[in-house]
Amino acid sequence: MSEPSPKQRQLALAVCCSALFLVSLDNTALNTALPAIQRDFDASTAGLQWTVDAYLVVLSALLLLAGSTGDRIGRRRVFRAGLALFTTASLLCSLAPSLGWLIAFRALQAVGGCLLTPVAMALITNVFTDRRERARAIGVWSAVQGITMAVGPLLGGLLVDTVGWRWIFLINLPIGLLALALTGQVPESRAPHPRRLDALGQLLIVVLLATSVYAIIQGPATGWTSPQVLACALTAAAALPALIVTELAQREPLIELRFFRQPPFTASALSAVCAFAALSGFLFLAALGLQDARGLHAWQAGLYLLPMAAMTIACPPLAGHLTATRGPHLPLVLSGTATTLAGLLALLGAQQHTPLLLACYLLFGIGFGLVNAPLTHTAVSGMPRAQAGVASAVTTTSRQIGSALGVAVTGATLPATGYTATTFDHASRPAWWIITGCGLTIAALATLTRHHTHRSTPPNTAPRKTSRHRQQAPRPSV
């Protein structure tokens, strides 16, 4: 297939960004609706955590499989299937008769979502072959997520206060159908030599994520020493080493652990976990703190989040430019520093003082707005194009694992019996310490890996044992 024209590249970027907008809008708007869902279904804090984490756990567990599936059967084909399933599941979520059904439909929605994000990034990687163009395209991609940060809370709040929280899912239908109609214009691509299915590795990933998140969420509600929590914690502790041993023994593992021999790739994955744990924890705290503790309406809570949202729109293009011209180190250090300062402001009592609270939200928006472009560029640039789906899925999985852990851990620090406006500031302090630590970790990892550079084709990613047809020179991906 010939090289895509500039018009085709821009159209492909637009379609992929529309899918990201669809997925991100749903998540950011849902956070604003959590108090309304809690009232309608008489849900506990743990129930609200599962409303968010049912999606995130399934998404995290299946992203790697989705990336390799796109490499195998065609990324555009998988992308289209993901759009169709996500749109259908959104309709089902809007019709959920109880909290249990909503959680189940959210899990189904995640199956569609996992087919979108890593495959879309792989499509962008293969369409934009020039490193500078790719860095700028990733900056646009990150800006879309910033836009959803601005639109999501405010739109979600308006919908909750007018027509109800179910419309948060219904608005996905026109966006999904439009994106689905345009996918035929996206160039198809696949890996010349796709990986085999790693069923055991996939099963262990599901077990590890599900049991660890269950233990964290249910621990405060049922007791850390309850039989089910202890069983899940022990299962997770056993699944992690089993996963490492299994993947090291596989000829073509689901998780390519040799990618992590490159310090920049490892740092980007860990930083992604920290950045998205901070984001999901922040949004969870903001939804409960602004509405339950301060007594604001949902749309008013959305207005309070506008300073953060504005920075998540303004900063990604800057981050993309800095990454393209000066490398990823500077934007990552700035991101970590801003996130740390936001956490410290919250610890100083920002919940009780509106100017400090708005400054906290502004700094957090700067931190998150600067992080995506350098993380994605660092992770993808050093990987072979033939494994773009697997490499991008690893970094995307890191983001979703961070998101799931952020909701689980921050929710676990809040009292299971509830809180009042006067006690929320004290109750949320452990969660803000966690967010502060995430910011410090991002800045530290960027500094430690500053002098490491990717090689154009990492030697450690070659198959351990090659068959006769794999010993030939690799063909360029389409």
PDB file of N, CA, C and O in Angstrom, residues 392-442:
ATOM      1  N   SER A 392       2.033   0.117  21.986  1.00  0.00           N
ATOM      2  CA  SER A 392       1.084   1.144  22.416  1.00  0.00           C
ATOM      3  C   SER A 392       0.077   0.576  23.410  1.00  0.00           C
ATOM      4  O   SER A 392      -0.370   1.274  24.322  1.00  0.00           O
ATOM      5  N   ALA A 393      -0.267  -0.709  23.262  1.00  0.00           N
ATOM      6  CA  ALA A 393      -1.201  -1.319  24.202  1.00  0.00           C
ATOM      7  C   ALA A 393      -0.589  -1.443  25.592  1.00  0.00           C
ATOM      8  O   ALA A 393      -1.287  -1.317  26.600  1.00  0.00           O
ATOM      9  N   VAL A 394       0.714  -1.689  25.677  1.00  0.00           N
ATOM     10  CA  VAL A 394       1.379  -1.765  26.983  1.00  0.00           C
ATOM     11  C   VAL A 394       1.280  -0.424  27.709  1.00  0.00           C
ATOM     12  O   VAL A 394       0.938  -0.359  28.899  1.00  0.00           O
ATOM     13  N   THR A 395       1.573   0.671  26.986  1.00  0.00           N
ATOM     14  CA  THR A 395       1.511   1.980  27.629  1.00  0.00           C
ATOM     15  C   THR A 395       0.066   2.368  27.953  1.00  0.00           C
ATOM     16  O   THR A 395      -0.202   2.959  29.001  1.00  0.00           O
ATOM     17  N   THR A 396      -0.871   2.036  27.067  1.00  0.00           N
ATOM     18  CA  THR A 396      -2.272   2.335  27.342  1.00  0.00           C
ATOM     19  C   THR A 396      -2.777   1.512  28.520  1.00  0.00           C
ATOM     20  O   THR A 396      -3.554   2.002  29.349  1.00  0.00           O
ATOM     21  N   THR A 397      -2.337   0.253  28.603  1.00  0.00           N
ATOM     22  CA  THR A 397      -2.703  -0.584  29.745  1.00  0.00           C
ATOM     23  C   THR A 397      -2.191   0.018  31.041  1.00  0.00           C
ATOM     24  O   THR A 397      -2.881  -0.001  32.073  1.00  0.00           O
ATOM     25  N   SER A 398      -0.978   0.568  31.013  1.00  0.00           N
ATOM     26  CA  SER A 398      -0.428   1.216  32.200  1.00  0.00           C
ATOM     27  C   SER A 398      -1.320   2.361  32.649  1.00  0.00           C
ATOM     28  O   SER A 398      -1.556   2.557  33.855  1.00  0.00           O
ATOM     29  N   ARG A 399      -1.829   3.121  31.694  1.00  0.00           N
ATOM     30  CA  ARG A 399      -2.742   4.220  32.027  1.00  0.00           C
ATOM     31  C   ARG A 399      -4.006   3.693  32.717  1.00  0.00           C
ATOM     32  O   ARG A 399      -4.442   4.229  33.730  1.00  0.00           O
ATOM     33  N   GLN A 400      -4.597   2.655  32.144  1.00  0.00           N
ATOM     34  CA  GLN A 400      -5.852   2.151  32.689  1.00  0.00           C
ATOM     35  C   GLN A 400      -5.664   1.441  34.023  1.00  0.00           C
ATOM     36  O   GLN A 400      -6.531   1.506  34.891  1.00  0.00           O
ATOM     37  N   ILE A 401      -4.539   0.750  34.185  1.00  0.00           N
ATOM     38  CA  ILE A 401      -4.241   0.153  35.491  1.00  0.00           C
ATOM     39  C   ILE A 401      -4.121   1.251  36.541  1.00  0.00           C
ATOM     40  O   ILE A 401      -4.650   1.140  37.659  1.00  0.00           O
ATOM     41  N   GLY A 402      -3.442   2.346  36.175  1.00  0.00           N
ATOM     42  CA  GLY A 402      -3.352   3.473  37.091  1.00  0.00           C
ATOM     43  C   GLY A 402      -4.710   4.044  37.439  1.00  0.00           C
ATOM     44  O   GLY A 402      -4.992   4.364  38.600  1.00  0.00           O
ATOM     45  N   SER A 403      -5.575   4.174  36.431  1.00  0.00           N
ATOM     46  CA  SER A 403      -6.923   4.705  36.674  1.00  0.00           C
ATOM     47  C   SER A 403      -7.708   3.811  37.621  1.00  0.00           C
ATOM     48  O   SER A 403      -8.377   4.290  38.546  1.00  0.00           O
ATOM     49  N   ALA A 404      -7.643   2.497  37.386  1.00  0.00           N
ATOM     50  CA  ALA A 404      -8.369   1.560  38.247  1.00  0.00           C
ATOM     51  C   ALA A 404      -7.834   1.615  39.674  1.00  0.00           C
ATOM     52  O   ALA A 404      -8.613   1.635  40.638  1.00  0.00           O
ATOM     53  N   LEU A 405      -6.525   1.635  39.821  1.00  0.00           N
ATOM     54  CA  LEU A 405      -5.936   1.678  41.154  1.00  0.00           C
ATOM     55  C   LEU A 405      -6.222   3.013  41.840  1.00  0.00           C
ATOM     56  O   LEU A 405      -6.420   3.065  43.056  1.00  0.00           O
ATOM     57  N   GLY A 406      -6.247   4.109  41.071  1.00  0.00           N
ATOM     58  CA  GLY A 406      -6.506   5.412  41.663  1.00  0.00           C
ATOM     59  C   GLY A 406      -7.877   5.479  42.312  1.00  0.00           C
ATOM     60  O   GLY A 406      -8.027   5.946  43.442  1.00  0.00           O
ATOM     61  N   VAL A 407      -8.906   4.993  41.594  1.00  0.00           N
ATOM     62  CA  VAL A 407     -10.258   4.979  42.159  1.00  0.00           C
ATOM     63  C   VAL A 407     -10.329   4.044  43.357  1.00  0.00           C
ATOM     64  O   VAL A 407     -10.925   4.368  44.389  1.00  0.00           O
ATOM     65  N   ALA A 408      -9.707   2.872  43.226  1.00  0.00           N
ATOM     66  CA  ALA A 408      -9.768   1.889  44.307  1.00  0.00           C
ATOM     67  C   ALA A 408      -9.088   2.401  45.570  1.00  0.00           C
ATOM     68  O   ALA A 408      -9.638   2.310  46.674  1.00  0.00           O
ATOM     69  N   VAL A 409      -7.890   2.948  45.411  1.00  0.00           N
ATOM     70  CA  VAL A 409      -7.105   3.356  46.585  1.00  0.00           C
ATOM     71  C   VAL A 409      -7.679   4.609  47.232  1.00  0.00           C
ATOM     72  O   VAL A 409      -7.814   4.675  48.461  1.00  0.00           O
ATOM     73  N   THR A 410      -8.018   5.628  46.427  1.00  0.00           N
ATOM     74  CA  THR A 410      -8.572   6.847  47.024  1.00  0.00           C
ATOM     75  C   THR A 410      -9.919   6.573  47.685  1.00  0.00           C
ATOM     76  O   THR A 410     -10.213   7.099  48.763  1.00  0.00           O
ATOM     77  N   GLY A 411     -10.745   5.737  47.046  1.00  0.00           N
ATOM     78  CA  GLY A 411     -12.010   5.381  47.677  1.00  0.00           C
ATOM     79  C   GLY A 411     -11.815   4.609  48.968  1.00  0.00           C
ATOM     80  O   GLY A 411     -12.582   4.770  49.929  1.00  0.00           O
ATOM     81  N   ALA A 412     -10.771   3.772  49.008  1.00  0.00           N
ATOM     82  CA  ALA A 412     -10.507   2.978  50.205  1.00  0.00           C
ATOM     83  C   ALA A 412     -10.067   3.837  51.382  1.00  0.00           C
ATOM     84  O   ALA A 412     -10.232   3.440  52.540  1.00  0.00           O
ATOM     85  N   THR A 413      -9.505   5.018  51.105  1.00  0.00           N
ATOM     86  CA  THR A 413      -9.056   5.883  52.203  1.00  0.00           C
ATOM     87  C   THR A 413     -10.201   6.668  52.824  1.00  0.00           C
ATOM     88  O   THR A 413     -10.060   7.206  53.928  1.00  0.00           O
ATOM     89  N   LEU A 414     -11.342   6.762  52.122  1.00  0.00           N
ATOM     90  CA  LEU A 414     -12.489   7.489  52.677  1.00  0.00           C
ATOM     91  C   LEU A 414     -13.256   6.606  53.645  1.00  0.00           C
ATOM     92  O   LEU A 414     -13.302   5.385  53.482  1.00  0.00           O
ATOM     93  N   PRO A 415     -13.888   7.178  54.648  1.00  0.00           N
ATOM     94  CA  PRO A 415     -14.637   6.369  55.620  1.00  0.00           C
ATOM     95  C   PRO A 415     -15.806   5.665  54.964  1.00  0.00           C
ATOM     96  O   PRO A 415     -16.550   6.259  54.169  1.00  0.00           O
ATOM     97  N   ALA A 416     -15.959   4.394  55.285  1.00  0.00           N
ATOM     98  CA  ALA A 416     -17.038   3.604  54.683  1.00  0.00           C
ATOM     99  C   ALA A 416     -18.409   4.059  55.156  1.00  0.00           C
ATOM    100  O   ALA A 416     -19.413   3.823  54.479  1.00  0.00           O
ATOM    101  N   THR A 417     -18.486   4.738  56.289  1.00  0.00           N
ATOM    102  CA  THR A 417     -19.768   5.149  56.860  1.00  0.00           C
ATOM    103  C   THR A 417     -20.205   6.522  56.385  1.00  0.00           C
ATOM    104  O   THR A 417     -21.233   7.023  56.817  1.00  0.00           O
ATOM    105  N   GLY A 418     -19.434   7.149  55.512  1.00  0.00           N
ATOM    106  CA  GLY A 418     -19.814   8.449  54.990  1.00  0.00           C
ATOM    107  C   GLY A 418     -19.071   9.583  55.676  1.00  0.00           C
ATOM    108  O   GLY A 418     -18.246   9.369  56.562  1.00  0.00           O
ATOM    109  N   TYR A 419     -19.386  10.824  55.287  1.00  0.00           N
ATOM    110  CA  TYR A 419     -18.678  11.989  55.781  1.00  0.00           C
ATOM    111  C   TYR A 419     -19.565  13.206  55.619  1.00  0.00           C
ATOM    112  O   TYR A 419     -20.575  13.190  54.927  1.00  0.00           O
ATOM    113  N   THR A 420     -19.181  14.277  56.275  1.00  0.00           N
ATOM    114  CA  THR A 420     -19.895  15.548  56.192  1.00  0.00           C
ATOM    115  C   THR A 420     -18.957  16.586  55.594  1.00  0.00           C
ATOM    116  O   THR A 420     -17.770  16.324  55.359  1.00  0.00           O
ATOM    117  N   ALA A 421     -19.505  17.791  55.376  1.00  0.00           N
ATOM    118  CA  ALA A 421     -18.695  18.866  54.806  1.00  0.00           C
ATOM    119  C   ALA A 421     -17.514  19.210  55.704  1.00  0.00           C
ATOM    120  O   ALA A 421     -16.432  19.569  55.237  1.00  0.00           O
ATOM    121  N   THR A 422     -17.705  19.104  57.010  1.00  0.00           N
ATOM    122  CA  THR A 422     -16.629  19.476  57.935  1.00  0.00           C
ATOM    123  C   THR A 422     -15.575  18.381  58.080  1.00  0.00           C
ATOM    124  O   THR A 422     -14.440  18.665  58.449  1.00  0.00           O
ATOM    125  N   THR A 423     -15.960  17.144  57.811  1.00  0.00           N
ATOM    126  CA  THR A 423     -15.005  16.049  57.994  1.00  0.00           C
ATOM    127  C   THR A 423     -14.339  15.602  56.700  1.00  0.00           C
ATOM    128  O   THR A 423     -13.359  14.863  56.755  1.00  0.00           O
ATOM    129  N   PHE A 424     -14.860  16.050  55.538  1.00  0.00           N
ATOM    130  CA  PHE A 424     -14.320  15.558  54.275  1.00  0.00           C
ATOM    131  C   PHE A 424     -12.873  15.994  54.070  1.00  0.00           C
ATOM    132  O   PHE A 424     -12.055  15.232  53.540  1.00  0.00           O
ATOM    133  N   ASP A 425     -12.542  17.216  54.462  1.00  0.00           N
ATOM    134  CA  ASP A 425     -11.173  17.697  54.278  1.00  0.00           C
ATOM    135  C   ASP A 425     -10.177  16.802  54.998  1.00  0.00           C
ATOM    136  O   ASP A 425      -9.139  16.435  54.451  1.00  0.00           O
ATOM    137  N   HIS A 426     -10.495  16.429  56.236  1.00  0.00           N
ATOM    138  CA  HIS A 426      -9.606  15.547  56.990  1.00  0.00           C
ATOM    139  C   HIS A 426      -9.625  14.136  56.418  1.00  0.00           C
ATOM    140  O   HIS A 426      -8.573  13.476  56.305  1.00  0.00           O
ATOM    141  N   ALA A 427     -10.801  13.656  56.025  1.00  0.00           N
ATOM    142  CA  ALA A 427     -10.919  12.286  55.526  1.00  0.00           C
ATOM    143  C   ALA A 427     -10.180  12.090  54.212  1.00  0.00           C
ATOM    144  O   ALA A 427      -9.696  10.989  53.919  1.00  0.00           O
ATOM    145  N   SER A 428     -10.068  13.147  53.404  1.00  0.00           N
ATOM    146  CA  SER A 428      -9.438  13.014  52.083  1.00  0.00           C
ATOM    147  C   SER A 428      -7.925  13.239  52.105  1.00  0.00           C
ATOM    148  O   SER A 428      -7.271  13.111  51.065  1.00  0.00           O
ATOM    149  N   ARG A 429      -7.356  13.571  53.253  1.00  0.00           N
ATOM    150  CA  ARG A 429      -5.919  13.857  53.315  1.00  0.00           C
ATOM    151  C   ARG A 429      -5.053  12.669  52.874  1.00  0.00           C
ATOM    152  O   ARG A 429      -4.089  12.854  52.128  1.00  0.00           O
ATOM    153  N   PRO A 430      -5.337  11.442  53.301  1.00  0.00           N
ATOM    154  CA  PRO A 430      -4.511  10.333  52.797  1.00  0.00           C
ATOM    155  C   PRO A 430      -4.542  10.209  51.273  1.00  0.00           C
ATOM    156  O   PRO A 430      -3.522   9.908  50.642  1.00  0.00           O
ATOM    157  N   ALA A 431      -5.700  10.461  50.685  1.00  0.00           N
ATOM    158  CA  ALA A 431      -5.802  10.383  49.225  1.00  0.00           C
ATOM    159  C   ALA A 431      -4.963  11.467  48.565  1.00  0.00           C
ATOM    160  O   ALA A 431      -4.306  11.226  47.532  1.00  0.00           O
ATOM    161  N   TRP A 432      -4.927  12.663  49.143  1.00  0.00           N
ATOM    162  CA  TRP A 432      -4.122  13.730  48.558  1.00  0.00           C
ATOM    163  C   TRP A 432      -2.636  13.472  48.732  1.00  0.00           C
ATOM    164  O   TRP A 432      -1.823  13.879  47.895  1.00  0.00           O
ATOM    165  N   TRP A 433      -2.257  12.797  49.809  1.00  0.00           N
ATOM    166  CA  TRP A 433      -0.848  12.390  49.941  1.00  0.00           C
ATOM    167  C   TRP A 433      -0.463  11.419  48.832  1.00  0.00           C
ATOM    168  O   TRP A 433       0.648  11.462  48.292  1.00  0.00           O
ATOM    169  N   ILE A 434      -1.391  10.553  48.470  1.00  0.00           N
ATOM    170  CA  ILE A 434      -1.132   9.605  47.380  1.00  0.00           C
ATOM    171  C   ILE A 434      -0.941  10.354  46.065  1.00  0.00           C
ATOM    172  O   ILE A 434      -0.017  10.067  45.286  1.00  0.00           O
ATOM    173  N   ILE A 435      -1.793  11.346  45.801  1.00  0.00           N
ATOM    174  CA  ILE A 435      -1.676  12.131  44.577  1.00  0.00           C
ATOM    175  C   ILE A 435      -0.366  12.912  44.556  1.00  0.00           C
ATOM    176  O   ILE A 435       0.310  13.008  43.523  1.00  0.00           O
ATOM    177  N   THR A 436       0.020  13.457  45.694  1.00  0.00           N
ATOM    178  CA  THR A 436       1.299  14.165  45.781  1.00  0.00           C
ATOM    179  C   THR A 436       2.462  13.235  45.478  1.00  0.00           C
ATOM    180  O   THR A 436       3.398  13.587  44.746  1.00  0.00           O
ATOM    181  N   GLY A 437       2.417  12.032  46.031  1.00  0.00           N
ATOM    182  CA  GLY A 437       3.473  11.050  45.758  1.00  0.00           C
ATOM    183  C   GLY A 437       3.533  10.667  44.292  1.00  0.00           C
ATOM    184  O   GLY A 437       4.620  10.428  43.742  1.00  0.00           O
ATOM    185  N   CYS A 438       2.393  10.617  43.624  1.00  0.00           N
ATOM    186  CA  CYS A 438       2.380  10.311  42.190  1.00  0.00           C
ATOM    187  C   CYS A 438       3.127  11.389  41.403  1.00  0.00           C
ATOM    188  O   CYS A 438       3.884  11.090  40.483  1.00  0.00           O
ATOM    189  N   GLY A 439       2.891  12.649  41.746  1.00  0.00           N
ATOM    190  CA  GLY A 439       3.593  13.734  41.067  1.00  0.00           C
ATOM    191  C   GLY A 439       5.091  13.674  41.282  1.00  0.00           C
ATOM    192  O   GLY A 439       5.883  13.862  40.343  1.00  0.00           O
ATOM    193  N   LEU A 440       5.507  13.417  42.514  1.00  0.00           N
ATOM    194  CA  LEU A 440       6.940  13.301  42.799  1.00  0.00           C
ATOM    195  C   LEU A 440       7.575  12.151  42.019  1.00  0.00           C
ATOM    196  O   LEU A 440       8.704  12.271  41.525  1.00  0.00           O
ATOM    197  N   THR A 441       6.863  11.046  41.882  1.00  0.00           N
ATOM    198  CA  THR A 441       7.392   9.890  41.161  1.00  0.00           C
ATOM    199  C   THR A 441       7.593  10.204  39.680  1.00  0.00           C
ATOM    200  O   THR A 441       8.601   9.816  39.083  1.00  0.00           O
ATOM    201  N   ILE A 442       6.652  10.915  39.067  1.00  0.00           N
ATOM    202  CA  ILE A 442       6.776  11.276  37.649  1.00  0.00           C
ATOM    203  C   ILE A 442       8.015  12.132  37.420  1.00  0.00           C
ATOM    204  O   ILE A 442       8.801  11.882  36.494  1.00  0.00           O
TER     205      ILE A 442
END
